[in-house]
């Protein structure tokens, strides 16, 4: 596996002449390995979103061996640089691109439209093309369960979330966290600090400390690729949990759990389809039922009776008999969000742009 940084790739492009590098597409023999490139906005590290995506490629390497060549490009900022870098990796002959950030959508979609022979998977987006599939996890299913646990352990009735960007995917996780908590303690409140970054350890730590100062005693690290929030909560004796991969080693005493993601089944099926010439773009939204989302490393501090209720709800989520977004749900502004007895469809969940009652922090304008 090749792990390249943004700086190194831009240097390489400059050395060869970017225009020349993009001018022609290499012709590969049928026995050439399939070039698979994963592009992520932060370091891969040992935890977080990028790490989970990278680990999701391991079964593909195990299954296909030298028939695939995997390259990981990390620290690629969203914007023009990402567009150029993704374009170059495809021009270099890589026919399978995983664009691992919401902000890569437009550039990655243009690549797919220019070259029907390329398969593109795009994280968290909404655009679809014959060779372009957005993919997202139903993190909200896990954050609902952890909300139940958080409420049971909270002494102040105030919970918090340090969140990356105010995009629907993260709004849903906060809302479900709140709804799960309210299922245990109806009057619970949730405060949010948006850091507007996927990777900013200092800002994340400051945000966690600000929430702790507001008496939030369980904090959700919502899409941070660093353990800064988790470590700050451990230092303060405050429970915390996060997305994607376990950070328990950074908070051995106060870790509430992790909403982990296993992308390997989806990645493997997509590579199989590409190699068979049968890939079809679709909006892919996967959760507990598909075993892509799973809550792991539960704190032993969660009361046994509450854990029994959590496991019961988890089973109902898995078999489809319960959705965290089942009405009646009231919006933060007091209006009706979901009618009683109605479950919000996935098409609305992926576009959610409002908070539920109990979230006290207004969404950024």
Coordinates of C-alpha atoms in Angstrom, one line a residue:
X1 CA 0.0 0.0 0.0
X2 CA 1.3 3.5 -0.8
X3 CA 0.5 6.3 1.7
X4 CA 1.1 9.6 0.0
X5 CA 0.5 13.1 1.3
X6 CA -0.9 16.1 -0.5
X7 CA 2.5 17.8 -0.6
X8 CA 4.3 14.8 -2.1
X9 CA 1.6 14.2 -4.8
X10 CA 1.6 17.9 -5.8
X11 CA 5.4 17.8 -6.1
X12 CA 5.2 14.8 -8.3
X13 CA 2.6 16.4 -10.5
X14 CA 4.8 19.5 -10.8
X15 CA 7.9 17.5 -11.7
X16 CA 6.2 15.6 -14.5
X17 CA 4.1 18.5 -15.7
X18 CA 0.4 18.2 -14.7
X19 CA -0.9 19.0 -18.1
X20 CA 1.3 16.3 -19.6
X21 CA 0.3 13.8 -16.9
X22 CA -3.3 14.4 -17.6
X23 CA -3.0 14.5 -21.4
X24 CA -3.3 10.8 -22.1
X25 CA -4.6 7.7 -20.2
X26 CA -2.3 4.7 -20.0
X27 CA -3.4 1.6 -21.7
X28 CA -3.2 -1.4 -19.5
X29 CA -3.1 -5.1 -20.5
X30 CA -5.9 -7.3 -19.3
X31 CA -3.6 -8.8 -16.7
X32 CA -2.6 -5.5 -15.2
X33 CA -3.7 -5.1 -11.5
X34 CA -6.8 -3.0 -10.8
X35 CA -5.6 0.4 -9.4
X36 CA -7.6 1.4 -6.4
X37 CA -7.1 4.8 -4.9
X38 CA -8.5 6.0 -1.6
X39 CA -8.4 9.8 -1.0
X40 CA -9.0 11.2 2.5
X41 CA -8.8 14.7 4.0
X42 CA -6.9 13.8 7.2
X43 CA -4.1 11.5 8.3
X44 CA -4.9 7.8 8.3
X45 CA -3.5 7.3 11.8
X46 CA -4.7 4.6 14.1
X47 CA -8.3 5.9 14.7
X48 CA -11.1 7.8 13.0
X49 CA -12.8 8.0 9.6
X50 CA -9.8 7.7 7.3
X51 CA -8.5 4.8 9.4
X52 CA -11.9 3.0 9.1
X53 CA -11.9 3.5 5.3
X54 CA -8.4 2.2 4.9
X55 CA -9.1 -0.9 7.0
X56 CA -12.1 -1.5 4.8
X57 CA -9.8 -2.2 1.9
X58 CA -7.8 -5.0 3.7
X59 CA -10.2 -7.8 2.7
X60 CA -9.9 -6.7 -0.9
X61 CA -6.2 -7.0 -0.8
X62 CA -6.5 -10.4 0.9
X63 CA -9.0 -11.7 -1.7
X64 CA -7.2 -10.4 -4.8
X65 CA -3.6 -10.2 -3.9
X66 CA -1.4 -8.9 -6.7
X67 CA -4.5 -8.5 -8.9
X68 CA -5.1 -5.1 -7.2
X69 CA -2.9 -2.2 -6.3
X70 CA -4.1 0.0 -3.5
X71 CA -2.9 3.6 -3.0
X72 CA -4.0 5.8 -0.2
X73 CA -3.7 9.6 -0.5
X74 CA -4.1 11.2 2.9
X75 CA -4.2 14.9 4.0
X76 CA -5.9 16.0 0.8
X77 CA -7.8 19.2 1.5
X78 CA -11.2 19.6 -0.1
X79 CA -11.1 22.0 -3.1
X80 CA -9.1 22.5 -6.3
X81 CA -6.1 20.5 -5.1
X82 CA -8.3 17.5 -4.4
X83 CA -9.8 17.7 -7.8
X84 CA -6.4 17.9 -9.5
X85 CA -5.1 15.0 -7.4
X86 CA -8.0 12.7 -8.1
X87 CA -7.9 13.5 -11.8
X88 CA -4.2 12.7 -11.9
X89 CA -4.6 9.3 -10.1
X90 CA -7.2 8.3 -12.6
X91 CA -5.1 9.5 -15.5
X92 CA -2.3 7.4 -14.2
X93 CA -4.5 4.3 -14.8
X94 CA -6.3 3.8 -11.5
X95 CA -9.8 2.8 -12.4
X96 CA -11.4 2.5 -9.0
X97 CA -11.6 5.7 -6.9
X98 CA -12.9 6.1 -3.4
X99 CA -13.4 9.8 -2.7
X100 CA -13.5 9.8 1.1
X101 CA -15.0 13.2 2.0
X102 CA -18.2 15.1 1.4
X103 CA -16.3 18.0 -0.2
X104 CA -14.8 15.9 -2.9
X105 CA -18.2 15.3 -4.5
X106 CA -18.2 17.7 -7.5
X107 CA -14.7 16.9 -8.6
X108 CA -15.2 13.2 -8.3
X109 CA -18.5 13.3 -10.2
X110 CA -16.8 15.1 -13.1
X111 CA -14.2 12.4 -13.2
X112 CA -16.9 9.7 -13.4
X113 CA -18.7 11.5 -16.1
X114 CA -15.6 12.0 -18.2
X115 CA -14.5 8.3 -18.0
X116 CA -17.3 5.7 -18.0
X117 CA -14.5 3.0 -17.4
X118 CA -13.8 4.4 -13.9
X119 CA -15.9 3.4 -10.9
X120 CA -16.2 6.1 -8.2
X121 CA -17.4 5.6 -4.6
X122 CA -18.1 8.9 -2.8
X123 CA -18.5 9.3 0.9
X124 CA -21.6 11.1 2.3
X125 CA -22.8 12.7 -0.9
X126 CA -26.1 12.5 -2.8
X127 CA -25.2 12.6 -6.5
X128 CA -25.6 9.4 -8.4
X129 CA -24.4 8.4 -11.9
X130 CA -24.0 5.0 -13.7
X131 CA -20.4 4.6 -12.4
X132 CA -20.7 6.9 -9.3
X133 CA -22.2 5.8 -6.0
X134 CA -22.4 7.9 -2.8
X135 CA -22.2 5.8 0.4
X136 CA -23.0 6.7 3.9
X137 CA -23.5 4.9 7.2
X138 CA -26.6 5.0 9.4
X139 CA -24.6 6.3 12.3
X140 CA -27.8 7.6 13.8
X141 CA -28.8 4.1 14.7
X142 CA -25.8 3.8 16.9
X143 CA -26.0 7.3 18.3
X144 CA -29.6 6.6 19.4
X145 CA -28.4 3.6 21.4
X146 CA -25.5 5.6 23.0
X147 CA -27.9 8.4 23.7
X148 CA -29.9 5.9 25.9
X149 CA -26.7 5.0 27.8
X150 CA -25.6 8.6 28.1
X151 CA -28.9 9.7 29.7
X152 CA -28.7 6.8 32.2
X153 CA -25.2 8.0 33.3
X154 CA -25.7 11.7 33.1
X155 CA -26.1 13.5 36.5
X156 CA -26.6 17.0 35.1
X157 CA -29.2 16.2 32.4
X158 CA -26.9 18.0 29.9
X159 CA -25.1 16.3 27.1
X160 CA -22.8 17.7 24.5
X161 CA -21.4 17.1 21.0
X162 CA -18.2 18.3 19.3
X163 CA -19.2 18.1 15.7
X164 CA -17.2 18.6 12.5
X165 CA -19.5 20.2 9.9
X166 CA -23.3 21.0 9.9
X167 CA -24.1 18.5 7.1
X168 CA -27.1 16.2 7.2
X169 CA -25.1 13.1 8.1
X170 CA -23.9 14.7 11.3
X171 CA -27.2 16.5 12.1
X172 CA -28.9 13.1 12.0
X173 CA -26.4 11.6 14.5
X174 CA -27.0 14.5 16.9
X175 CA -30.7 14.3 16.6
X176 CA -30.8 10.5 17.2
X177 CA -28.4 10.9 20.1
X178 CA -30.9 13.4 21.6
X179 CA -33.9 11.2 20.9
X180 CA -32.3 8.1 22.4
X181 CA -31.4 10.1 25.5
X182 CA -34.9 11.5 25.8
X183 CA -36.3 7.9 25.6
X184 CA -34.6 7.5 29.0
X185 CA -34.9 11.0 30.4
X186 CA -37.4 13.1 28.5
X187 CA -36.1 16.5 29.7
X188 CA -32.4 15.9 28.7
X189 CA -30.7 18.7 26.7
X190 CA -27.9 18.6 24.1
X191 CA -25.4 21.4 23.3
X192 CA -23.3 21.4 20.1
X193 CA -20.0 23.0 19.2
X194 CA -19.3 23.0 15.4
X195 CA -15.5 23.1 14.8
X196 CA -15.8 23.2 11.0
X197 CA -13.0 20.8 10.5
X198 CA -12.4 17.1 10.2
X199 CA -9.0 17.3 11.8
X200 CA -8.1 20.1 14.2
X201 CA -6.9 18.6 17.5
X202 CA -6.5 22.0 19.3
X203 CA -9.9 23.3 18.3
X204 CA -11.6 20.0 19.1
X205 CA -10.0 19.9 22.6
X206 CA -11.1 23.5 23.2
X207 CA -14.6 22.7 22.2
X208 CA -14.8 19.7 24.5
X209 CA -13.6 21.8 27.4
X210 CA -16.2 24.5 26.6
X211 CA -18.9 21.8 26.8
X212 CA -17.6 20.4 30.0
X213 CA -17.6 24.0 31.5
X214 CA -21.3 24.1 30.6
X215 CA -21.8 21.0 32.8
X216 CA -22.2 18.5 29.9
X217 CA -21.2 15.2 31.5
X218 CA -21.4 13.0 28.4
X219 CA -19.8 14.2 25.1
X220 CA -20.2 12.8 21.6
X221 CA -17.1 13.3 19.4
X222 CA -19.0 13.5 16.1
X223 CA -16.7 12.8 13.1
X224 CA -13.3 13.9 14.5
X225 CA -10.3 12.0 13.2
X226 CA -8.3 12.7 16.3
X227 CA -8.8 11.4 19.9
X228 CA -8.6 15.0 21.2
X229 CA -12.2 15.1 22.5
X230 CA -12.0 11.6 24.0
X231 CA -8.7 12.4 25.8
X232 CA -9.9 15.7 27.1
X233 CA -13.0 14.0 28.5
X234 CA -10.9 11.3 30.2
X235 CA -8.8 14.0 31.9
X236 CA -12.0 15.7 33.1
X237 CA -13.7 12.5 34.2
X238 CA -16.5 12.9 31.7
X239 CA -17.9 10.1 29.6
X240 CA -17.4 10.3 25.8
X241 CA -18.0 8.3 22.6
X242 CA -17.2 8.6 18.9
X243 CA -17.7 7.4 15.4
X244 CA -15.9 5.0 13.1
X245 CA -13.1 3.3 15.1
X246 CA -12.5 2.6 18.7
X247 CA -10.6 5.2 20.8
X248 CA -10.9 3.3 24.0
X249 CA -7.2 3.3 24.6
X250 CA -7.3 7.1 24.9
X251 CA -10.0 7.0 27.6
X252 CA -9.7 3.7 29.5
X253 CA -11.9 4.9 32.4
X254 CA -14.6 7.1 30.8
X255 CA -15.1 5.7 27.4
X256 CA -18.8 5.1 26.8
X257 CA -18.4 3.3 23.4
X258 CA -17.8 3.5 19.7
X259 CA -20.2 3.6 16.7
X260 CA -17.8 1.6 14.5
X261 CA -18.1 1.2 10.8
X262 CA -17.0 -1.8 8.7
X263 CA -16.9 -0.7 5.0
X264 CA -15.3 -3.9 3.8
X265 CA -18.5 -5.7 2.6
X266 CA -19.5 -2.7 0.6
X267 CA -16.0 -2.1 -0.8
X268 CA -15.5 -5.7 -1.7
X269 CA -18.9 -6.0 -3.5
X270 CA -18.2 -2.8 -5.4
X271 CA -14.8 -4.0 -6.6
X272 CA -16.3 -7.4 -7.5
X273 CA -18.9 -5.6 -9.6
X274 CA -16.4 -3.4 -11.3
X275 CA -14.2 -6.3 -12.3
X276 CA -17.2 -8.2 -13.6
X277 CA -18.3 -5.1 -15.6
X278 CA -21.6 -5.0 -13.7
X279 CA -21.2 -2.0 -11.4
X280 CA -24.3 0.2 -11.2
X281 CA -24.3 3.5 -9.4
X282 CA -26.7 3.8 -6.5
X283 CA -27.2 5.8 -3.3
X284 CA -26.0 3.4 -0.7
X285 CA -27.1 3.9 2.9
X286 CA -26.0 1.1 5.2
X287 CA -26.5 0.4 8.9
X288 CA -26.9 -2.1 11.7
X289 CA -28.9 -4.6 9.5
X290 CA -26.0 -4.8 7.0
X291 CA -23.4 -5.1 9.9
X292 CA -21.7 -1.9 8.6
X293 CA -22.7 -0.1 11.8
X294 CA -22.1 -1.6 15.2
X295 CA -21.7 -0.2 18.7
X296 CA -18.6 -1.7 20.4
X297 CA -16.6 -1.2 23.6
X298 CA -19.6 -0.5 25.8
X299 CA -18.7 1.0 29.2
X300 CA -19.3 -1.4 32.0
X301 CA -20.8 1.5 33.9
X302 CA -24.0 1.4 31.9
X303 CA -26.7 0.0 34.3
X304 CA -27.7 -3.6 33.5
X305 CA -31.4 -2.8 33.1
X306 CA -30.6 0.0 30.7
X307 CA -28.3 -2.2 28.7
X308 CA -31.1 -4.8 28.4
X309 CA -33.3 -2.1 27.0
X310 CA -30.6 -0.9 24.6
X311 CA -30.0 -4.4 23.3
X312 CA -33.7 -4.8 22.8
X313 CA -33.9 -1.6 20.7
X314 CA -30.8 -2.6 18.8
X315 CA -32.4 -5.9 17.8
X316 CA -35.5 -4.0 16.6
X317 CA -33.3 -1.6 14.6
X318 CA -31.6 -4.6 13.0
X319 CA -34.8 -6.3 12.0
X320 CA -36.4 -3.1 10.7
X321 CA -39.2 -3.0 13.2
X322 CA -38.0 0.3 14.8
X323 CA -36.4 3.4 13.5
X324 CA -34.9 6.2 15.8
X325 CA -36.8 8.7 13.6
X326 CA -40.3 7.5 14.4
X327 CA -42.9 10.1 15.4
X328 CA -44.0 12.0 17.2
X329 CA -40.9 14.1 16.8
X330 CA -40.9 17.8 17.5
X331 CA -38.4 20.2 15.9
X332 CA -36.3 22.6 18.0
X333 CA -38.5 25.5 16.9
X334 CA -41.6 23.7 18.2
X335 CA -43.1 22.6 14.9
X336 CA -43.9 19.1 14.0
X337 CA -41.0 17.1 12.5
X338 CA -42.4 13.7 12.2
X339 CA -46.1 12.8 12.8
X340 CA -47.0 10.2 15.4
X341 CA -46.7 6.6 14.2
X342 CA -44.8 7.6 11.1
X343 CA -41.2 6.7 10.4
X344 CA -39.1 9.2 8.5
X345 CA -37.9 7.6 5.2
X346 CA -34.3 7.4 4.3
X347 CA -34.7 9.9 1.6
X348 CA -35.6 12.5 4.2
X349 CA -33.0 11.4 6.7
X350 CA -30.1 11.9 4.3
X351 CA -31.3 15.5 3.7
X352 CA -32.1 16.4 7.3
X353 CA -31.5 20.1 8.0
X354 CA -33.2 20.7 11.3
X355 CA -32.6 19.8 15.0
X356 CA -35.1 18.0 17.2
X357 CA -36.4 19.6 20.4
X358 CA -33.8 19.3 23.1
X359 CA -30.9 20.4 21.0
X360 CA -30.3 23.8 22.4
X361 CA -27.7 25.1 19.9
X362 CA -29.1 26.6 16.7
X363 CA -27.7 25.3 13.4
X364 CA -25.2 27.6 11.7
X365 CA -26.7 29.8 9.0

